[in-house]
PDB file of C-alpha atoms and ligand atoms in Angstrom:
ATOM      1  CA  MET S   1       2.406 -16.239  -6.069  1.00  0.00           C
ATOM      2  CA  ALA S   2       0.592 -14.476  -8.848  1.00  0.00           C
ATOM      3  CA  SER S   3      -1.781 -11.598  -8.486  1.00  0.00           C
ATOM      4  CA  ASP S   4      -4.116  -9.314 -10.342  1.00  0.00           C
ATOM      5  CA  LEU S   5      -7.057  -7.027  -9.408  1.00  0.00           C
ATOM      6  CA  ASP S   6      -9.409  -8.460 -11.925  1.00  0.00           C
ATOM      7  CA  THR S   7     -11.236 -11.648 -10.957  1.00  0.00           C
ATOM      8  CA  ASN S   8     -11.642 -12.712 -14.610  1.00  0.00           C
ATOM      9  CA  VAL S   9      -7.965 -12.399 -15.175  1.00  0.00           C
ATOM     10  CA  LEU S  10      -7.251 -14.422 -12.045  1.00  0.00           C
ATOM     11  CA  ASN S  11      -9.697 -17.163 -13.072  1.00  0.00           C
ATOM     12  CA  LYS S  12      -8.048 -17.320 -16.510  1.00  0.00           C
ATOM     13  CA  ALA S  13      -4.552 -17.661 -14.922  1.00  0.00           C
ATOM     14  CA  LYS S  14      -5.810 -20.346 -12.501  1.00  0.00           C
ATOM     15  CA  ASN S  15      -7.354 -22.261 -15.386  1.00  0.00           C
ATOM     16  CA  GLY S  16      -4.018 -22.017 -17.263  1.00  0.00           C
ATOM     17  CA  VAL S  17      -5.566 -22.826 -20.695  1.00  0.00           C
ATOM     18  CA  TYR S  18      -4.131 -21.044 -23.798  1.00  0.00           C
ATOM     19  CA  PRO S  19      -4.300 -21.481 -27.582  1.00  0.00           C
ATOM     20  CA  LYS S  20      -1.652 -24.049 -28.690  1.00  0.00           C
ATOM     21  CA  ALA S  21      -0.388 -21.778 -31.373  1.00  0.00           C
ATOM     22  CA  CYS S  22       0.242 -18.878 -28.893  1.00  0.00           C
ATOM     23  CA  VAL S  23       1.989 -21.117 -26.442  1.00  0.00           C
ATOM     24  CA  GLU S  24       4.195 -22.691 -29.014  1.00  0.00           C
ATOM     25  CA  ASN S  25       5.082 -19.254 -30.257  1.00  0.00           C
ATOM     26  CA  GLU S  26       5.885 -17.779 -26.803  1.00  0.00           C
ATOM     27  CA  VAL S  27       7.412 -20.665 -24.783  1.00  0.00           C
ATOM     28  CA  PRO S  28      10.863 -22.044 -25.499  1.00  0.00           C
ATOM     29  CA  ASP S  29      10.886 -25.765 -26.316  1.00  0.00           C
ATOM     30  CA  PRO S  30      12.160 -27.262 -23.019  1.00  0.00           C
ATOM     31  CA  TYR S  31       9.779 -25.342 -20.867  1.00  0.00           C
ATOM     32  CA  LEU S  32       6.996 -26.186 -23.293  1.00  0.00           C
ATOM     33  CA  ARG S  33       7.468 -29.891 -22.776  1.00  0.00           C
ATOM     34  CA  ILE S  34       7.846 -29.675 -19.029  1.00  0.00           C
ATOM     35  CA  GLY S  35       5.181 -27.028 -18.459  1.00  0.00           C
ATOM     36  CA  PHE S  36       2.191 -27.720 -20.789  1.00  0.00           C
ATOM     37  CA  GLY S  37      -0.035 -30.580 -21.878  1.00  0.00           C
ATOM     38  CA  VAL S  38      -2.013 -30.636 -25.074  1.00  0.00           C
ATOM     39  CA  GLY S  39      -5.847 -30.939 -24.930  1.00  0.00           C
ATOM     40  CA  THR S  40      -7.704 -34.047 -25.892  1.00  0.00           C
ATOM     41  CA  ASN S  41     -11.214 -34.944 -27.089  1.00  0.00           C
ATOM     42  CA  GLY S  42     -11.605 -31.992 -29.500  1.00  0.00           C
ATOM     43  CA  LEU S  43      -9.368 -29.669 -27.474  1.00  0.00           C
ATOM     44  CA  GLU S  44      -6.220 -30.466 -29.462  1.00  0.00           C
ATOM     45  CA  GLU S  45      -5.771 -26.759 -30.362  1.00  0.00           C
ATOM     46  CA  TRP S  46      -5.408 -25.831 -26.733  1.00  0.00           C
ATOM     47  CA  MET S  47      -2.637 -26.214 -24.149  1.00  0.00           C
ATOM     48  CA  ARG S  48      -2.920 -26.292 -20.358  1.00  0.00           C
ATOM     49  CA  VAL S  49      -0.235 -25.535 -17.769  1.00  0.00           C
ATOM     50  CA  ARG S  50       0.443 -28.901 -16.066  1.00  0.00           C
ATOM     51  CA  ASN S  51      -1.236 -29.407 -12.714  1.00  0.00           C
ATOM     52  CA  SER S  52       2.201 -30.040 -11.077  1.00  0.00           C
ATOM     53  CA  ILE S  53       3.050 -26.372 -11.893  1.00  0.00           C
ATOM     54  CA  ARG S  54      -0.379 -24.803 -11.260  1.00  0.00           C
ATOM     55  CA  LYS S  55      -0.617 -26.243  -7.811  1.00  0.00           C
ATOM     56  CA  THR S  56       2.657 -24.571  -6.811  1.00  0.00           C
ATOM     57  CA  VAL S  57       1.193 -21.102  -7.527  1.00  0.00           C
ATOM     58  CA  SER S  58      -1.124 -19.253  -5.218  1.00  0.00           C
ATOM     59  CA  PHE S  59      -3.354 -16.803  -7.064  1.00  0.00           C
ATOM     60  CA  ARG S  60      -4.312 -13.657  -5.047  1.00  0.00           C
ATOM     61  CA  GLN S  61      -6.457 -10.628  -5.636  1.00  0.00           C
ATOM     62  CA  ILE S  62      -4.252  -7.699  -4.843  1.00  0.00           C
ATOM     63  CA  ASN S  63      -4.868  -4.066  -5.625  1.00  0.00           C
ATOM     64  CA  LEU S  64      -1.445  -2.626  -6.205  1.00  0.00           C
ATOM     65  CA  ALA S  65      -2.760   0.881  -5.569  1.00  0.00           C
ATOM     66  CA  ARG S  66      -3.597  -0.281  -1.882  1.00  0.00           C
ATOM     67  CA  LEU S  67      -0.346  -2.025  -1.110  1.00  0.00           C
ATOM     68  CA  GLY S  68       0.702   0.821   1.040  1.00  0.00           C
ATOM     69  CA  ASP S  69      -2.285   0.775   3.242  1.00  0.00           C
ATOM     70  CA  THR S  70      -3.554  -2.893   3.152  1.00  0.00           C
ATOM     71  CA  LYS S  71      -1.770  -5.746   4.816  1.00  0.00           C
ATOM     72  CA  TYR S  72      -1.547  -8.312   2.116  1.00  0.00           C
ATOM     73  CA  PHE S  73       1.514 -10.219   3.524  1.00  0.00           C
ATOM     74  CA  ASP S  74       2.857 -11.261   6.877  1.00  0.00           C
ATOM     75  CA  SER S  75       5.887  -9.295   7.802  1.00  0.00           C
ATOM     76  CA  GLU S  76       8.243 -12.328   7.333  1.00  0.00           C
ATOM     77  CA  VAL S  77       7.198 -12.943   3.678  1.00  0.00           C
ATOM     78  CA  LYS S  78      10.069 -12.063   1.388  1.00  0.00           C
ATOM     79  CA  PHE S  79      10.320 -12.624  -2.334  1.00  0.00           C
ATOM     80  CA  ASP S  80      13.508 -13.388  -4.276  1.00  0.00           C
ATOM     81  CA  LEU S  81      11.956 -12.061  -7.468  1.00  0.00           C
ATOM     82  CA  ILE S  82       9.140  -9.620  -8.099  1.00  0.00           C
ATOM     83  CA  VAL S  83       7.871  -9.299 -11.645  1.00  0.00           C
ATOM     84  CA  CYS S  84       5.589  -6.343 -12.075  1.00  0.00           C
ATOM     85  CA  ARG S  85       5.182  -5.693 -15.739  1.00  0.00           C
ATOM     86  CA  ASN S  86       2.797  -3.506 -17.883  1.00  0.00           C
ATOM     87  CA  VAL S  87       0.688  -2.326 -14.869  1.00  0.00           C
ATOM     88  CA  PHE S  88       2.390   1.005 -14.088  1.00  0.00           C
ATOM     89  CA  ILE S  89       0.621   2.398 -17.093  1.00  0.00           C
ATOM     90  CA  TYR S  90      -2.503   2.603 -14.908  1.00  0.00           C
ATOM     91  CA  PHE S  91      -0.994   4.757 -12.124  1.00  0.00           C
ATOM     92  CA  ALA S  92       0.267   8.322 -11.541  1.00  0.00           C
ATOM     93  CA  PRO S  93       3.912   8.631 -10.436  1.00  0.00           C
ATOM     94  CA  PRO S  94       3.127   9.081  -6.666  1.00  0.00           C
ATOM     95  CA  THR S  95       1.194   5.751  -6.749  1.00  0.00           C
ATOM     96  CA  ILE S  96       4.007   4.017  -8.557  1.00  0.00           C
ATOM     97  CA  GLN S  97       6.328   5.447  -6.022  1.00  0.00           C
ATOM     98  CA  GLN S  98       4.175   3.985  -3.196  1.00  0.00           C
ATOM     99  CA  ILE S  99       3.975   0.594  -4.979  1.00  0.00           C
ATOM    100  CA  VAL S 100       7.807   0.202  -5.394  1.00  0.00           C
ATOM    101  CA  ASN S 101       8.348   1.419  -1.930  1.00  0.00           C
ATOM    102  CA  SER S 102       5.941  -1.261  -0.624  1.00  0.00           C
ATOM    103  CA  PHE S 103       7.747  -3.899  -2.701  1.00  0.00           C
ATOM    104  CA  ARG S 104      10.743  -3.105  -0.363  1.00  0.00           C
ATOM    105  CA  ASP S 105       8.793  -4.477   2.612  1.00  0.00           C
ATOM    106  CA  VAL S 106       8.651  -7.868   0.958  1.00  0.00           C
ATOM    107  CA  SER S 107      12.171  -7.850  -0.385  1.00  0.00           C
ATOM    108  CA  THR S 108      15.693  -8.586   0.832  1.00  0.00           C
ATOM    109  CA  LYS S 109      18.930  -6.972  -0.422  1.00  0.00           C
ATOM    110  CA  ASP S 110      19.135  -9.824  -2.934  1.00  0.00           C
ATOM    111  CA  THR S 111      15.612  -9.460  -4.437  1.00  0.00           C
ATOM    112  CA  TYR S 112      15.286  -8.549  -8.023  1.00  0.00           C
ATOM    113  CA  LEU S 113      12.409  -6.303  -9.268  1.00  0.00           C
ATOM    114  CA  ILE S 114      11.568  -6.607 -12.968  1.00  0.00           C
ATOM    115  CA  THR S 115       9.351  -3.998 -14.649  1.00  0.00           C
ATOM    116  CA  GLY S 116       8.149  -3.754 -18.222  1.00  0.00           C
ATOM    117  CA  HIS S 117      10.540  -2.549 -20.834  1.00  0.00           C
ATOM    118  CA  THR S 118       8.966   0.886 -21.162  1.00  0.00           C
ATOM    119  CA  GLU S 119       8.324   1.323 -17.428  1.00  0.00           C
ATOM    120  CA  SER S 120      11.385   2.944 -15.892  1.00  0.00           C
ATOM    121  CA  ILE S 121      11.106   3.739 -12.246  1.00  0.00           C
ATOM    122  CA  GLN S 122      14.402   5.451 -12.008  1.00  0.00           C
ATOM    123  CA  LYS S 123      13.014   9.025 -12.099  1.00  0.00           C
ATOM    124  CA  ILE S 124      10.214   7.990  -9.696  1.00  0.00           C
ATOM    125  CA  THR S 125      12.033   6.467  -6.818  1.00  0.00           C
ATOM    126  CA  ASN S 126      15.487   6.400  -5.404  1.00  0.00           C
ATOM    127  CA  SER S 127      14.835   3.235  -3.373  1.00  0.00           C
ATOM    128  CA  TRP S 128      15.780   0.816  -6.172  1.00  0.00           C
ATOM    129  CA  SER S 129      18.759   0.858  -8.425  1.00  0.00           C
ATOM    130  CA  LEU S 130      18.930  -0.208 -11.976  1.00  0.00           C
ATOM    131  CA  VAL S 131      21.166  -3.244 -12.551  1.00  0.00           C
ATOM    132  CA  ARG S 132      20.160  -4.110 -16.164  1.00  0.00           C
ATOM    133  CA  PRO S 133      17.412  -2.588 -18.415  1.00  0.00           C
ATOM    134  CA  SER S 134      14.130  -3.097 -16.485  1.00  0.00           C
ATOM    135  CA  VAL S 135      15.872  -5.016 -13.625  1.00  0.00           C
ATOM    136  CA  TYR S 136      16.310  -3.421 -10.198  1.00  0.00           C
ATOM    137  CA  LYS S 137      17.727  -4.207  -6.738  1.00  0.00           C
ATOM    138  CA  ILE S 138      17.246  -2.464  -3.476  1.00  0.00           C
ATOM    139  CA  LYS S 139      19.628   0.537  -2.976  1.00  0.00           C
TER     140      LYS S 139
HETATM  141  C1  SAM Y   1      -1.615  -4.863 -19.562  1.00  0.00           C
HETATM  142  S1  SAM Y   1      -2.130  -6.128 -18.369  1.00  0.00           S
HETATM  143  C2  SAM Y   1      -0.483  -6.830 -18.060  1.00  0.00           C
HETATM  144  C3  SAM Y   1      -0.525  -8.238 -17.589  1.00  0.00           C
HETATM  145  C4  SAM Y   1       0.736  -8.887 -17.196  1.00  0.00           C
HETATM  146  N1  SAM Y   1       1.433  -8.217 -16.125  1.00  0.00           N
HETATM  147  C5  SAM Y   1       1.654  -8.904 -18.440  1.00  0.00           C
HETATM  148  O1  SAM Y   1       2.680  -8.298 -18.510  1.00  0.00           O
HETATM  149  O2  SAM Y   1       1.350  -9.684 -19.401  1.00  0.00           O
HETATM  150  C6  SAM Y   1      -2.423  -5.122 -16.969  1.00  0.00           C
HETATM  151  C7  SAM Y   1      -3.025  -5.919 -15.802  1.00  0.00           C
HETATM  152  O3  SAM Y   1      -3.017  -5.121 -14.676  1.00  0.00           O
HETATM  153  C8  SAM Y   1      -4.183  -5.410 -13.863  1.00  0.00           C
HETATM  154  N2  SAM Y   1      -4.420  -4.248 -13.020  1.00  0.00           N
HETATM  155  C9  SAM Y   1      -4.991  -3.020 -13.302  1.00  0.00           C
HETATM  156  N3  SAM Y   1      -5.073  -2.232 -12.266  1.00  0.00           N
HETATM  157  C10 SAM Y   1      -4.625  -3.001 -11.207  1.00  0.00           C
HETATM  158  C11 SAM Y   1      -4.402  -2.702  -9.831  1.00  0.00           C
HETATM  159  N4  SAM Y   1      -4.743  -1.529  -9.277  1.00  0.00           N
HETATM  160  N5  SAM Y   1      -3.855  -3.703  -9.077  1.00  0.00           N
HETATM  161  C12 SAM Y   1      -3.367  -4.793  -9.513  1.00  0.00           C
HETATM  162  N6  SAM Y   1      -3.608  -5.180 -10.915  1.00  0.00           N
HETATM  163  C13 SAM Y   1      -4.227  -4.231 -11.723  1.00  0.00           C
HETATM  164  C14 SAM Y   1      -5.233  -5.633 -14.982  1.00  0.00           C
HETATM  165  O4  SAM Y   1      -6.311  -6.364 -14.508  1.00  0.00           O
HETATM  166  C15 SAM Y   1      -4.415  -6.363 -16.062  1.00  0.00           C
HETATM  167  O5  SAM Y   1      -4.590  -7.737 -15.912  1.00  0.00           O
END
Protein backbone atom coordinates (compact mmCIF):
# COMPACT_ATOMS: atom_id res chain seq x y z
CA MET A 1 0.00 0.00 0.00
CA ALA A 2 1.31 3.44 -0.93
CA SER A 3 -0.19 6.68 0.29
CA ASP A 4 0.01 10.42 -0.01
CA LEU A 5 -2.29 13.36 0.69
CA ASP A 6 -1.87 14.94 -2.73
CA THR A 7 -4.00 13.62 -5.61
CA ASN A 8 -1.40 14.65 -8.22
CA VAL A 9 1.34 12.78 -6.37
CA LEU A 10 -0.88 9.69 -6.14
CA ASN A 11 -1.70 9.83 -9.86
CA LYS A 12 1.98 10.15 -10.71
CA ALA A 13 2.79 7.15 -8.54
CA LYS A 14 -0.10 5.11 -10.05
CA ASN A 15 1.17 5.94 -13.52
CA GLY A 16 4.71 4.86 -12.54
CA VAL A 17 6.46 6.67 -15.41
CA TYR A 18 9.86 8.25 -14.76
CA PRO A 19 12.75 9.63 -16.86
CA LYS A 20 15.00 6.71 -17.85
CA ALA A 21 18.16 8.54 -16.74
CA CYS A 22 16.74 9.03 -13.21
CA VAL A 23 15.60 5.42 -12.89
CA GLU A 24 18.94 4.05 -14.12
CA ASN A 25 20.70 6.29 -11.65
CA GLU A 26 18.55 5.35 -8.65
CA VAL A 27 17.57 1.70 -9.11
CA PRO A 28 20.13 -1.15 -8.79
CA ASP A 29 20.48 -3.27 -11.92
CA PRO A 30 18.62 -6.49 -10.93
CA TYR A 31 15.59 -4.48 -9.75
CA LEU A 32 15.77 -2.29 -12.85
CA ARG A 33 15.35 -5.26 -15.19
CA ILE A 34 12.65 -6.94 -13.12
CA GLY A 35 10.79 -3.76 -12.25
CA PHE A 36 10.85 -1.41 -15.23
CA GLY A 37 10.12 -1.44 -18.95
CA VAL A 38 11.52 1.12 -21.43
CA GLY A 39 9.06 3.25 -23.43
CA THR A 40 8.48 2.73 -27.15
CA ASN A 41 7.26 4.88 -30.07
CA GLY A 42 9.19 8.02 -29.15
CA LEU A 43 9.08 7.36 -25.40
CA GLU A 44 12.47 5.62 -25.26
CA GLU A 45 13.77 8.17 -22.73
CA TRP A 46 11.10 7.09 -20.24
CA MET A 47 10.65 4.00 -18.08
CA ARG A 48 7.52 2.60 -16.49
CA VAL A 49 7.11 0.36 -13.47
CA ARG A 50 5.94 -2.97 -14.86
CA ASN A 51 2.23 -3.69 -14.67
CA SER A 52 2.89 -6.90 -12.70
CA ILE A 53 4.31 -4.73 -9.91
CA ARG A 54 1.90 -1.76 -10.19
CA LYS A 55 -1.12 -4.01 -9.85
CA THR A 56 0.16 -5.34 -6.50
CA VAL A 57 0.12 -1.84 -4.99
CA SER A 58 -3.01 -0.14 -3.70
CA PHE A 59 -2.72 3.64 -3.73
CA ARG A 60 -4.62 5.53 -1.05
CA GLN A 61 -5.19 9.13 -0.15
CA ILE A 62 -4.33 9.35 3.52
CA ASN A 63 -3.83 12.46 5.62
CA LEU A 64 -1.20 11.44 8.15
CA ALA A 65 -2.26 14.33 10.38
CA ARG A 66 -5.70 12.67 10.68
CA LEU A 67 -4.47 9.12 11.32
CA GLY A 68 -5.40 9.40 14.99
CA ASP A 69 -9.06 10.37 14.42
CA THR A 70 -9.90 8.78 11.04
CA LYS A 71 -10.45 5.07 10.54
CA TYR A 72 -8.32 4.36 7.49
CA PHE A 73 -7.70 0.67 8.23
CA ASP A 74 -9.65 -2.31 9.52
CA SER A 75 -8.44 -3.35 12.95
CA GLU A 76 -6.94 -6.59 11.61
CA VAL A 77 -4.67 -4.80 9.11
CA LYS A 78 -1.02 -5.13 10.17
CA PHE A 79 2.03 -4.10 8.17
CA ASP A 80 5.44 -5.82 8.30
CA LEU A 81 7.13 -2.63 7.19
CA ILE A 82 6.12 1.03 7.34
CA VAL A 83 8.26 3.45 5.36
CA CYS A 84 7.48 7.06 6.26
CA ARG A 85 10.20 9.27 4.89
CA ASN A 86 10.58 13.01 4.41
CA VAL A 87 7.06 13.86 5.57
CA PHE A 88 7.57 14.70 9.24
CA ILE A 89 9.06 18.04 8.11
CA TYR A 90 5.46 19.24 7.67
CA PHE A 91 4.36 18.50 11.22
CA ALA A 92 4.91 19.82 14.74
CA PRO A 93 6.23 17.32 17.33
CA PRO A 94 2.78 16.61 18.90
CA THR A 95 1.42 15.61 15.46
CA ILE A 96 4.46 13.44 14.74
CA GLN A 97 3.89 11.78 18.10
CA GLN A 98 0.24 11.09 17.17
CA ILE A 99 1.28 9.68 13.79
CA VAL A 100 3.89 7.27 15.12
CA ASN A 101 1.52 6.23 17.91
CA SER A 102 -1.13 5.47 15.27
CA PHE A 103 1.42 3.38 13.37
CA ARG A 104 1.42 1.08 16.41
CA ASP A 105 -2.24 0.20 15.74
CA VAL A 106 -1.25 -1.27 12.37
CA SER A 107 1.95 -2.93 13.60
CA THR A 108 3.03 -6.11 15.34
CA LYS A 109 6.05 -6.57 17.57
CA ASP A 110 8.01 -7.55 14.44
CA THR A 111 7.07 -4.52 12.33
CA TYR A 112 9.85 -2.18 11.22
CA LEU A 113 9.26 1.56 10.89
CA ILE A 114 11.69 3.43 8.65
CA THR A 115 11.91 7.22 8.73
CA GLY A 116 14.04 9.69 6.75
CA HIS A 117 17.71 10.00 7.72
CA THR A 118 17.21 13.40 9.33
CA GLU A 119 13.87 12.58 10.98
CA SER A 120 14.67 11.08 14.34
CA ILE A 121 11.58 10.29 16.41
CA GLN A 122 13.56 9.26 19.48
CA LYS A 123 12.99 12.49 21.40
CA ILE A 124 9.34 12.70 20.33
CA THR A 125 8.03 9.28 21.33
CA ASN A 126 8.98 6.46 23.61
CA SER A 127 6.72 3.94 21.89
CA TRP A 128 9.30 2.98 19.23
CA SER A 129 12.92 2.00 19.85
CA LEU A 130 15.79 2.68 17.49
CA VAL A 131 17.36 -0.52 16.14
CA ARG A 132 19.54 1.05 13.40
CA PRO A 133 19.82 4.64 12.19
CA SER A 134 16.29 5.58 10.97
CA VAL A 135 14.96 2.07 11.70
CA TYR A 136 12.57 1.45 14.62
CA LYS A 137 10.63 -1.37 16.25
CA ILE A 138 7.83 -1.21 18.78
CA LYS A 139 9.08 -0.97 22.35
C1 LIG B 1 9.19 15.62 0.46
S1 LIG B 1 7.90 14.59 -0.18
C2 LIG B 1 8.54 12.98 0.26
C3 LIG B 1 7.99 11.91 -0.62
C4 LIG B 1 8.49 10.48 -0.31
N1 LIG B 1 8.05 10.04 0.99
C5 LIG B 1 9.98 10.39 -0.44
O1 LIG B 1 10.68 10.20 0.55
O2 LIG B 1 10.47 10.52 -1.57
C6 LIG B 1 6.63 14.85 1.01
C7 LIG B 1 5.29 14.26 0.63
O3 LIG B 1 4.43 14.34 1.76
C8 LIG B 1 3.13 14.57 1.31
N2 LIG B 1 2.34 15.12 2.42
C9 LIG B 1 2.32 16.40 2.88
N3 LIG B 1 1.46 16.52 3.90
C10 LIG B 1 0.90 15.29 4.09
C11 LIG B 1 -0.08 14.78 4.99
N4 LIG B 1 -0.67 15.57 5.91
N5 LIG B 1 -0.42 13.47 4.89
C12 LIG B 1 0.17 12.67 3.98
N6 LIG B 1 1.11 13.09 3.10
C13 LIG B 1 1.46 14.39 3.15
C14 LIG B 1 3.32 15.53 0.14
O4 LIG B 1 2.20 15.52 -0.73
C15 LIG B 1 4.58 14.97 -0.51
O5 LIG B 1 4.29 14.07 -1.54
